[in-house]
Amino acid sequence: MTDIPEDGKEQSEFDEVLNREEALNPQNLEKDSVPDAASSEVETTLEGKWQLEFNGHGVELFGILLKNFLLNVSTLGIYYPWAKARQLRYYYGASRIIDSDFQFHGTGIEMLIGLGKAVIVLVFLDLAYEGVLSVILNEWLLPLTGLLYFLIFFLLIMVASVGARRYRMSRTSWRGIRFRFLGTFKETVILVSRGWLLSLLSLGFYYPFYLSRFQDYWTTRTTFGNIQFSYDGNEKEVFSIWLKGILLTILTLGIYLFWLKANLQRYFWDHTAYGEARINSTLYGGKWLKESLILFLFVILTLGIGRAWAVVRYKKYYLGTLSLEGKIDLSQIKQSEAEMAGATGEGMADFFDVEM
Amino acid sequence: MSKTWRGLYFDGRTPTHRDVTVSSDTRGVRIKFEDGSGCFWHRVDFRVQQGLQQGPVHLEYGEFPSETLVVDDPEFGRNFGKNLTSRNRFFTPLLALFTVIIFPALIYWGIPSASGLFARFVPLSIEKKIGQYVIDEIFPNRVICETAAGRQALEKLLVRLAPADSDYEFQLEII
């Protein structure tokens, strides 16, 4: 398994601090005794193939969505962050692998603060553009400010993407161990701007290379505990999937797009690993299209009332296409120092509809 | 003797678990490990972290990295709820009452009354400016009937419609 190199020293320091704190914590004196993991026999190595499952129920989710809706309306939207936190807690809690479910630890109050900060930034930028720049600048300079506006918009989307992922990962746990996203805003901006620019200059032919590099970055900067996920996809293979997909999409007047997206996602998942365990995906275009259509039509035909059941069905399908196979040495996985990212990026992601 | 449940204990440092036996009372939760040792979590020291209503109950003890206790049996959740629930039992009925009765009342009577009250403190000149702004925004390129006969007819109509002792200045235009 690959330890995070730059954090190796920090990790051992963190463990030492934990041990010291535990020994000094007066609350622990009240506790009788908790045997150390090493002192009693515990499961340490898991080997096999495990399916990711979604165990949500339409009725339960309906109750949550209804309560969220009523409280959102009655508080004129102020309840939104709490509603989102509750919904995410449900989705994560219902997702399970190796007999253990995921947990989402984010709270409404931190999401409210994040949303507030995002609103302040966006209002300030809008006022600066609408109220100041467009008034004081001559008409011929306005296109330039438009370009500036676009650049700022692009940067904000990057802030939203990186910030939201950092926040989500730092608040997600499995068996008490947190995930983390180590990607930075600067690296992401460089990667994305270069990718889009080269894609534009190469008339789109660079795009699959960019996709592969982005996937590599996004995956390898994600950790569970002290161990990073790895990605071993090949840019040329991504290019051939993409080229075939684009040609067939043109020939089928766009219908093949679902298969193209499914093939790319399957490829990315199949080339993602955690230690000695590899992710397998069975996501195929036809079935994915069918499930997406069912989700869409069910929501439309029931005027939104059936959304809970449709979402549960879709999530059962989508998560059911993923599995983990190989060996996991649990004793090697250690809690990493949590970098409790703020929720500003999450708040901005709401504005720009950035899907996590 | 109080009822016990089987559960999993995670120490918050590694993902390995230990099988435990759990019992609860009004003060908190007692955890017993297989080797005979145990600990007691006071109610105030842990949080309930539960995604699914009918799924496993997660209890988290302490700050990050917190210890976690997971009990799969839904009955523990129910018993646990009875013993240790911190939420007021009137919360849900009150919420329902608020949503069904107080919220519509607030929309139909509360907000209009509040705006009526608030409007009394807004100076007439500001109201005029707001009115003019709204008209200009909605009908920016309006063509108004300006013929003498037309204006005369409109003024007649306005006298009948507008109260004589009003502080407001009314205008009637055909666009």
Coordinates of C-alpha atoms in Angstrom, one line a residue:
Chain A
M1 CA 0.0 0.0 0.0
T2 CA 1.2 3.5 -0.7
D3 CA 1.6 5.8 2.3
I4 CA 1.2 9.5 1.8
P5 CA 4.8 10.5 1.5
E6 CA 4.6 14.1 2.5
D7 CA 2.4 13.3 5.5
G8 CA 4.5 10.4 6.9
K9 CA 6.2 12.5 9.5
E10 CA 3.0 14.4 10.4
Q11 CA 1.2 11.2 10.7
S12 CA 3.5 9.7 13.3
E13 CA 3.5 13.1 15.2
F14 CA -0.3 13.0 15.0
D15 CA -0.3 9.5 16.5
E16 CA 2.0 10.5 19.3
V17 CA -0.2 13.5 20.1
L18 CA -3.2 11.2 20.2
N19 CA -1.6 8.8 22.6
R20 CA -0.5 11.7 24.9
E21 CA -3.9 13.3 24.8
E22 CA -5.6 10.1 25.6
A23 CA -3.3 9.4 28.5
L24 CA -3.8 12.9 29.9
N25 CA -7.6 13.2 29.2
P26 CA -9.4 13.2 32.6
Q27 CA -12.5 11.8 30.9
N28 CA -10.6 8.7 30.1
L29 CA -10.0 8.0 33.7
E30 CA -13.8 7.6 34.1
K31 CA -13.8 5.0 31.4
D32 CA -13.0 1.6 32.9
S33 CA -10.6 0.3 30.2
V34 CA -10.6 0.0 26.4
P35 CA -8.3 -2.8 25.2
D36 CA -5.7 -1.8 22.7
A37 CA -6.2 -3.1 19.1
A38 CA -3.0 -5.0 19.4
S39 CA -3.8 -6.6 22.8
S40 CA -6.9 -8.4 21.7
E41 CA -7.6 -10.5 18.6
V42 CA -9.1 -8.4 15.9
E43 CA -9.7 -8.8 12.2
T44 CA -6.8 -7.3 10.3
T45 CA -6.8 -8.6 6.8
L46 CA -9.8 -8.8 4.5
E47 CA -9.6 -10.6 1.2
G48 CA -12.3 -11.1 -1.4
K49 CA -14.8 -9.2 -3.5
W50 CA -17.3 -6.8 -2.0
Q51 CA -20.2 -5.2 -3.6
L52 CA -21.1 -1.6 -2.9
E53 CA -24.8 -1.4 -1.8
F54 CA -27.4 1.2 -1.3
N55 CA -29.9 0.2 1.3
G56 CA -32.2 3.2 1.3
H57 CA -36.0 3.0 1.4
G58 CA -38.3 5.2 -0.7
V59 CA -40.7 5.7 2.3
E60 CA -37.9 6.9 4.6
L61 CA -36.4 9.2 2.0
F62 CA -39.8 10.5 1.2
G63 CA -40.3 11.5 4.8
I64 CA -36.9 13.3 4.9
L65 CA -37.6 15.1 1.6
L66 CA -41.1 16.1 2.7
K67 CA -39.9 17.4 6.1
N68 CA -37.1 19.2 4.4
F69 CA -39.5 20.8 1.9
L70 CA -41.9 22.0 4.6
L71 CA -39.2 23.4 6.8
N72 CA -37.5 25.1 3.8
V73 CA -40.8 26.7 2.8
S74 CA -41.7 27.7 6.4
T75 CA -38.3 29.2 7.1
L76 CA -38.1 30.9 3.7
G77 CA -35.1 28.8 2.7
I78 CA -33.0 29.3 5.8
Y79 CA -33.4 25.6 6.6
Y80 CA -31.7 24.6 3.3
P81 CA -28.2 23.8 4.8
W82 CA -29.7 21.6 7.5
A83 CA -31.9 19.9 4.9
K84 CA -28.9 19.2 2.7
A85 CA -26.9 17.8 5.6
R86 CA -29.8 15.5 6.6
Q87 CA -30.2 14.3 3.0
L88 CA -26.5 13.6 2.7
R89 CA -26.4 11.8 6.0
Y90 CA -29.2 9.6 4.7
Y91 CA -27.5 8.9 1.4
Y92 CA -24.1 8.1 3.0
G93 CA -25.6 6.1 5.8
A94 CA -27.5 3.9 3.3
S95 CA -24.4 3.2 1.3
R96 CA -22.5 0.2 2.5
I97 CA -19.5 -2.0 1.7
I98 CA -18.0 -4.9 3.6
D99 CA -20.9 -4.9 6.1
S100 CA -20.1 -1.3 7.2
D101 CA -21.9 1.9 6.1
F102 CA -20.5 5.3 5.3
Q103 CA -21.1 8.2 7.5
F104 CA -21.5 11.9 6.7
H105 CA -20.4 14.2 9.5
G106 CA -21.2 17.6 8.0
T107 CA -23.6 19.8 9.9
G108 CA -26.2 22.3 8.9
I109 CA -24.5 25.2 10.8
E110 CA -21.2 24.7 9.0
M111 CA -23.0 24.5 5.7
L112 CA -25.0 27.7 6.5
I113 CA -21.7 29.5 7.3
G114 CA -20.2 28.2 4.0
L115 CA -23.3 29.3 2.1
G116 CA -23.2 32.7 3.7
K117 CA -19.5 33.2 2.8
A118 CA -20.3 32.1 -0.8
V119 CA -23.2 34.6 -1.0
I120 CA -21.0 37.5 0.3
V121 CA -18.3 36.7 -2.3
L122 CA -20.7 36.4 -5.2
V123 CA -22.7 39.5 -4.3
F124 CA -19.5 41.5 -3.9
L125 CA -18.3 40.4 -7.3
D126 CA -21.6 41.1 -9.0
L127 CA -21.8 44.6 -7.4
A128 CA -18.2 45.3 -8.5
Y129 CA -19.1 44.4 -12.0
E130 CA -22.6 45.7 -12.4
G131 CA -22.3 48.7 -10.2
V132 CA -18.8 49.9 -10.6
L133 CA -17.0 48.5 -13.6
S134 CA -19.8 48.8 -16.1
V135 CA -20.5 52.4 -15.0
I136 CA -17.0 53.8 -14.9
L137 CA -15.6 52.1 -17.9
N138 CA -16.1 53.2 -21.5
E139 CA -18.2 51.0 -23.8
W140 CA -15.2 49.8 -25.7
L141 CA -13.6 48.5 -22.5
L142 CA -16.7 46.5 -21.5
P143 CA -15.9 43.4 -23.5
L144 CA -12.6 43.3 -21.6
T145 CA -14.5 43.4 -18.3
G146 CA -16.7 40.7 -19.7
L147 CA -13.6 38.6 -20.2
L148 CA -12.5 39.4 -16.7
Y149 CA -15.9 38.4 -15.4
F150 CA -15.7 35.1 -17.3
L151 CA -12.2 34.4 -15.8
I152 CA -13.5 35.1 -12.3
F153 CA -16.5 32.9 -12.9
F154 CA -14.1 30.1 -14.0
L155 CA -12.0 30.5 -10.9
L156 CA -15.0 30.4 -8.7
I157 CA -16.1 27.2 -10.3
M158 CA -12.7 25.8 -9.5
V159 CA -12.9 27.0 -5.9
A160 CA -16.4 25.4 -5.7
S161 CA -15.1 22.0 -7.1
V162 CA -12.0 21.8 -5.0
G163 CA -13.6 23.3 -1.9
A164 CA -16.7 21.0 -2.1
R165 CA -14.6 17.9 -2.6
R166 CA -12.3 18.8 0.3
Y167 CA -15.3 19.4 2.5
R168 CA -17.2 16.3 1.5
M169 CA -14.2 14.0 1.9
S170 CA -13.2 15.5 5.3
R171 CA -16.7 14.8 6.5
T172 CA -17.0 11.3 5.2
S173 CA -16.0 8.2 7.2
W174 CA -16.1 4.5 7.0
R175 CA -15.5 2.5 10.1
G176 CA -14.6 5.7 11.9
I177 CA -11.8 6.5 9.4
R178 CA -12.1 9.8 7.5
F179 CA -11.5 10.3 3.8
R180 CA -9.4 13.3 2.6
F181 CA -8.9 15.3 -0.5
L182 CA -5.3 16.7 -0.8
G183 CA -5.8 18.5 -4.1
T184 CA -5.2 22.2 -4.1
F185 CA -6.9 25.1 -5.9
K186 CA -3.7 26.2 -7.7
E187 CA -2.9 22.7 -9.1
T188 CA -6.5 22.2 -10.2
V189 CA -6.6 25.6 -11.9
I190 CA -3.4 24.9 -13.8
L191 CA -4.6 21.4 -14.8
V192 CA -8.0 22.5 -15.9
S193 CA -6.9 25.7 -17.8
R194 CA -4.1 23.9 -19.6
G195 CA -6.5 21.0 -20.4
W196 CA -9.2 23.3 -21.8
L197 CA -6.8 25.5 -23.7
L198 CA -5.0 22.5 -25.4
S199 CA -8.3 20.9 -26.1
L200 CA -9.4 24.1 -27.8
L201 CA -6.2 24.4 -29.8
S202 CA -6.2 20.8 -30.9
L203 CA -9.9 21.0 -31.9
G204 CA -10.9 18.7 -29.1
F205 CA -8.3 15.9 -29.7
Y206 CA -6.5 16.7 -26.5
Y207 CA -9.7 16.4 -24.4
P208 CA -9.4 12.6 -23.6
F209 CA -5.8 13.1 -22.5
Y210 CA -7.0 15.9 -20.3
L211 CA -9.8 13.7 -18.9
S212 CA -7.4 11.0 -18.0
R213 CA -5.0 13.4 -16.3
F214 CA -7.8 15.0 -14.4
Q215 CA -9.0 11.6 -13.3
D216 CA -5.5 10.7 -12.2
Y217 CA -5.2 13.9 -10.2
W218 CA -8.6 13.7 -8.6
T219 CA -8.2 10.1 -7.6
T220 CA -4.6 10.0 -6.4
R221 CA -5.2 13.1 -4.2
T222 CA -8.0 11.3 -2.4
T223 CA -7.1 9.3 0.6
F224 CA -8.8 7.0 3.0
G225 CA -7.0 7.3 6.3
N226 CA -3.3 7.6 5.7
I227 CA -3.4 5.7 2.3
Q228 CA -4.0 7.3 -1.1
F229 CA -6.1 5.9 -3.9
S230 CA -4.2 5.1 -7.0
Y231 CA -5.0 5.4 -10.7
D232 CA -3.2 3.4 -13.5
G233 CA -5.3 4.4 -16.5
N234 CA -3.5 4.9 -19.8
E235 CA -4.1 8.2 -21.8
K236 CA -4.0 6.4 -25.1
E237 CA -6.6 3.9 -24.1
V238 CA -8.9 6.7 -22.9
F239 CA -8.3 8.4 -26.3
S240 CA -9.3 5.3 -28.2
I241 CA -12.5 4.9 -26.1
W242 CA -13.3 8.6 -26.6
L243 CA -12.6 8.6 -30.4
K244 CA -14.7 5.5 -31.0
G245 CA -17.5 7.1 -28.8
I246 CA -17.4 10.4 -30.6
L247 CA -17.6 8.8 -34.0
L248 CA -20.5 6.6 -33.0
T249 CA -22.2 9.5 -31.2
I250 CA -22.1 11.5 -34.5
L251 CA -23.4 8.5 -36.5
T252 CA -26.2 7.8 -34.0
L253 CA -27.2 11.5 -33.7
G254 CA -26.1 11.7 -30.1
I255 CA -27.7 8.5 -28.8
Y256 CA -24.4 6.8 -28.2
L257 CA -23.3 9.6 -25.8
F258 CA -24.6 7.5 -22.9
W259 CA -22.4 4.6 -23.9
L260 CA -19.5 6.9 -24.3
K261 CA -19.9 8.3 -20.8
A262 CA -20.5 4.8 -19.4
N263 CA -17.4 3.4 -21.1
L264 CA -15.3 6.3 -19.8
Q265 CA -16.6 6.0 -16.3
R266 CA -16.2 2.2 -16.3
Y267 CA -12.6 2.6 -17.5
F268 CA -11.8 5.2 -14.8
W269 CA -13.3 3.0 -12.0
D270 CA -11.6 -0.1 -13.3
H271 CA -8.2 1.6 -13.1
T272 CA -8.7 2.9 -9.6
A273 CA -7.3 1.0 -6.6
Y274 CA -6.9 1.3 -2.9
G275 CA -3.8 -0.5 -1.8
E276 CA -4.1 -4.1 -3.1
A277 CA -7.8 -3.8 -3.7
R278 CA -9.1 -2.7 -7.1
I279 CA -12.4 -1.2 -7.9
N280 CA -14.5 -3.0 -10.6
S281 CA -17.4 -1.4 -12.5
T282 CA -20.2 -3.0 -14.4
L283 CA -21.7 0.3 -15.7
Y284 CA -22.9 -0.1 -19.3
G285 CA -24.6 2.4 -21.5
G286 CA -27.9 0.6 -22.2
K287 CA -28.8 -0.2 -18.7
W288 CA -27.6 3.2 -17.5
L289 CA -29.7 4.9 -20.1
K290 CA -32.7 2.8 -19.0
E291 CA -32.3 3.6 -15.3
S292 CA -31.8 7.3 -16.0
L293 CA -34.9 7.4 -18.1
I294 CA -36.9 5.6 -15.4
L295 CA -35.7 8.1 -12.9
F296 CA -36.5 11.1 -15.1
L297 CA -40.0 9.8 -16.2
F298 CA -41.0 8.7 -12.7
V299 CA -40.2 12.1 -11.3
I300 CA -42.1 13.9 -14.1
L301 CA -45.2 11.6 -14.2
T302 CA -45.6 11.7 -10.4
L303 CA -45.2 15.5 -10.4
G304 CA -42.1 15.1 -8.2
I305 CA -43.9 13.1 -5.4
G306 CA -42.2 9.9 -6.5
R307 CA -38.7 11.4 -6.5
A308 CA -37.7 9.6 -3.3
W309 CA -38.5 6.2 -4.8
A310 CA -36.9 7.0 -8.1
V311 CA -33.7 8.2 -6.5
V312 CA -33.5 5.1 -4.3
R313 CA -33.9 2.9 -7.3
Y314 CA -31.3 4.8 -9.3
K315 CA -28.8 4.8 -6.4
K316 CA -29.3 1.1 -5.9
Y317 CA -28.5 0.5 -9.5
Y318 CA -25.6 2.9 -9.8
L319 CA -23.8 1.8 -6.6
G320 CA -24.6 -1.8 -7.4
T321 CA -22.4 -1.5 -10.5
L322 CA -19.3 -0.9 -8.2
S323 CA -17.4 -3.5 -6.3
L324 CA -14.0 -3.7 -4.6
E325 CA -11.8 -6.8 -5.1
G326 CA -8.5 -7.8 -3.6
K327 CA -6.8 -7.6 -0.2
I328 CA -7.1 -4.9 2.4
D329 CA -4.8 -4.9 5.3
L330 CA -6.8 -3.0 7.9
S331 CA -3.9 -2.8 10.3
Q332 CA -2.0 -0.6 7.8
I333 CA -4.8 1.9 7.6
K334 CA -4.5 4.7 10.2
Q335 CA -6.6 7.7 10.9
S336 CA -4.9 10.7 9.2
E337 CA -4.7 14.1 10.6
A338 CA -8.0 15.7 9.7
E339 CA -7.9 18.9 7.8
M340 CA -11.4 20.2 8.6
A341 CA -12.1 22.0 5.4
G342 CA -14.7 24.8 5.5
A343 CA -17.9 24.6 3.6
T344 CA -17.5 27.7 1.5
G345 CA -16.7 25.6 -1.6
E346 CA -19.8 23.4 -0.9
G347 CA -21.9 26.6 -0.7
M348 CA -20.5 27.8 -4.0
A349 CA -21.0 24.4 -5.6
D350 CA -24.7 24.9 -4.8
F351 CA -24.8 28.2 -6.8
F352 CA -22.9 26.8 -9.8
D353 CA -24.7 23.4 -9.6
V354 CA -21.3 21.6 -9.4
E355 CA -22.1 17.9 -8.9
M356 CA -20.0 16.0 -6.4
Chain B
M1 CA -31.2 -7.1 34.5
S2 CA -31.2 -4.7 31.5
K3 CA -31.2 -6.1 28.0
T4 CA -27.9 -6.3 26.0
W5 CA -27.1 -6.0 22.3
R6 CA -24.2 -7.1 20.2
G7 CA -22.2 -4.3 18.7
L8 CA -19.0 -3.3 17.0
Y9 CA -16.5 -0.9 18.5
F10 CA -14.1 1.2 16.4
D11 CA -11.4 3.1 18.2
G12 CA -11.2 5.9 15.6
R13 CA -7.5 5.2 14.7
T14 CA -7.8 2.1 12.6
P15 CA -10.8 0.5 10.7
T16 CA -10.5 -2.7 12.7
H17 CA -13.4 -3.4 15.0
R18 CA -13.9 -5.3 18.2
D19 CA -17.1 -7.2 19.1
V20 CA -18.8 -5.8 22.1
T21 CA -21.8 -6.3 24.3
V22 CA -23.8 -3.1 24.9
S23 CA -26.4 -2.1 27.4
S24 CA -28.0 1.2 28.0
D25 CA -29.8 3.1 30.8
T26 CA -30.9 6.7 31.3
R27 CA -27.3 7.8 32.2
G28 CA -25.6 6.4 29.1
V29 CA -24.2 3.3 27.5
R30 CA -22.1 0.5 29.0
I31 CA -19.8 -1.3 26.6
K32 CA -18.2 -4.7 27.4
F33 CA -15.4 -6.1 25.4
E34 CA -14.8 -9.8 24.8
D35 CA -11.8 -9.9 27.1
G36 CA -14.0 -8.8 30.0
S37 CA -12.9 -5.1 30.1
G38 CA -15.4 -2.4 29.5
C39 CA -16.2 1.3 29.6
F40 CA -19.1 3.6 30.2
W41 CA -20.1 6.5 27.9
H42 CA -22.1 9.2 29.6
R43 CA -25.0 10.6 27.6
V44 CA -23.5 14.1 27.5
D45 CA -20.2 12.7 26.0
F46 CA -21.4 11.1 22.8
R47 CA -23.5 11.9 19.8
V48 CA -25.9 9.8 17.8
Q49 CA -25.0 9.6 14.2
Q50 CA -27.7 7.8 12.3
G51 CA -28.4 7.9 8.5
L52 CA -31.1 5.2 8.1
Q53 CA -34.1 5.3 10.4
Q54 CA -34.3 1.5 10.3
G55 CA -30.6 0.9 10.0
P56 CA -27.7 0.6 12.4
V57 CA -27.3 3.1 15.2
H58 CA -23.9 4.9 15.4
L59 CA -22.7 6.5 18.6
E60 CA -19.7 8.7 18.5
Y61 CA -17.7 9.4 21.6
G62 CA -15.3 12.4 22.0
E63 CA -13.8 14.8 19.5
F64 CA -12.0 13.8 16.3
P65 CA -10.8 11.1 16.0
S66 CA -13.9 9.8 17.8
E67 CA -14.5 6.3 19.0
T68 CA -17.6 4.7 17.4
L69 CA -20.0 2.1 18.5
V70 CA -22.3 0.5 15.9
V71 CA -25.3 -1.6 16.8
D72 CA -27.1 -3.2 14.0
D73 CA -30.2 -4.3 15.9
P74 CA -33.0 -1.7 15.3
E75 CA -34.4 -2.6 18.7
F76 CA -31.4 -1.0 20.3
G77 CA -32.3 2.2 18.5
R78 CA -35.8 2.1 19.8
N79 CA -34.8 1.2 23.4
F80 CA -32.0 3.7 23.2
G81 CA -34.4 6.3 22.0
K82 CA -36.7 5.6 25.0
N83 CA -33.8 5.8 27.4
L84 CA -31.7 8.6 26.2
T85 CA -33.5 10.7 23.7
S86 CA -32.5 14.3 24.1
R87 CA -35.0 15.8 21.7
N88 CA -38.1 17.1 23.3
R89 CA -41.0 14.8 22.6
F90 CA -43.2 17.7 21.7
F91 CA -40.8 18.8 18.9
T92 CA -42.5 16.8 16.0
P93 CA -46.1 17.7 16.9
L94 CA -45.1 21.3 17.4
L95 CA -43.3 21.3 14.0
A96 CA -46.4 19.8 12.4
L97 CA -48.6 22.4 14.1
F98 CA -46.3 25.2 12.9
T99 CA -46.3 23.9 9.4
V100 CA -50.1 23.4 9.1
I101 CA -51.5 26.3 11.1
I102 CA -49.0 28.9 11.9
F103 CA -47.2 29.1 8.6
P104 CA -50.3 29.7 6.4
A105 CA -51.5 32.2 9.0
L106 CA -48.1 34.0 8.8
I107 CA -48.4 34.2 5.0
Y108 CA -52.0 35.4 4.9
W109 CA -52.1 37.7 7.9
G110 CA -48.7 38.1 9.4
I111 CA -46.7 39.3 6.4
P112 CA -49.4 41.7 5.1
S113 CA -49.9 43.2 8.6
A114 CA -46.1 43.6 9.0
S115 CA -45.7 45.2 5.6
G116 CA -48.6 47.5 6.3
L117 CA -47.0 48.6 9.6
F118 CA -43.6 49.0 7.9
A119 CA -45.0 50.9 5.0
R120 CA -46.3 53.7 7.4
F121 CA -42.7 54.6 8.1
V122 CA -41.6 54.9 4.4
P123 CA -41.6 58.6 3.2
L124 CA -44.0 59.5 0.4
S125 CA -41.2 60.6 -1.8
I126 CA -39.5 57.2 -1.6
E127 CA -42.8 55.5 -2.4
K128 CA -43.2 57.7 -5.5
K129 CA -39.6 56.9 -6.6
I130 CA -40.2 53.2 -6.2
G131 CA -43.5 53.4 -8.1
Q132 CA -41.9 55.3 -10.9
Y133 CA -39.0 52.9 -11.0
V134 CA -41.4 49.9 -11.2
I135 CA -43.4 51.5 -14.1
D136 CA -40.2 52.3 -16.0
E137 CA -38.9 48.8 -15.5
I138 CA -42.1 47.0 -16.6
F139 CA -43.0 49.4 -19.5
P140 CA -39.7 50.9 -20.6
N141 CA -40.9 51.9 -24.0
R142 CA -44.5 52.7 -23.3
V143 CA -46.6 54.8 -25.7
I144 CA -49.1 56.8 -23.8
C145 CA -52.4 58.1 -25.1
E146 CA -51.8 61.9 -25.2
T147 CA -54.8 63.2 -27.2
A148 CA -56.8 66.0 -25.5
A149 CA -60.1 64.1 -25.5
G150 CA -58.5 61.0 -24.2
R151 CA -56.7 62.9 -21.4
Q152 CA -59.9 64.6 -20.4
A153 CA -61.8 61.3 -20.2
L154 CA -59.1 59.7 -18.1
E155 CA -59.0 62.6 -15.7
K156 CA -62.7 62.3 -15.2
L157 CA -62.3 58.7 -14.5
L158 CA -59.5 59.3 -12.1
V159 CA -61.5 61.8 -10.1
R160 CA -64.1 59.1 -9.6
L161 CA -61.6 56.4 -8.7
A162 CA -59.1 58.2 -6.5
P163 CA -60.0 59.3 -3.0
A164 CA -60.1 63.1 -2.6
D165 CA -58.2 63.4 0.6
S166 CA -55.3 61.1 -0.3
D167 CA -51.7 62.1 0.1
Y168 CA -50.8 60.2 -3.0
E169 CA -50.7 61.5 -6.5
F170 CA -52.5 59.2 -8.9
Q171 CA -51.9 59.0 -12.7
L172 CA -54.0 57.1 -15.2
E173 CA -52.4 56.3 -18.5
I174 CA -53.5 54.1 -21.4
I175 CA -50.6 52.3 -23.0

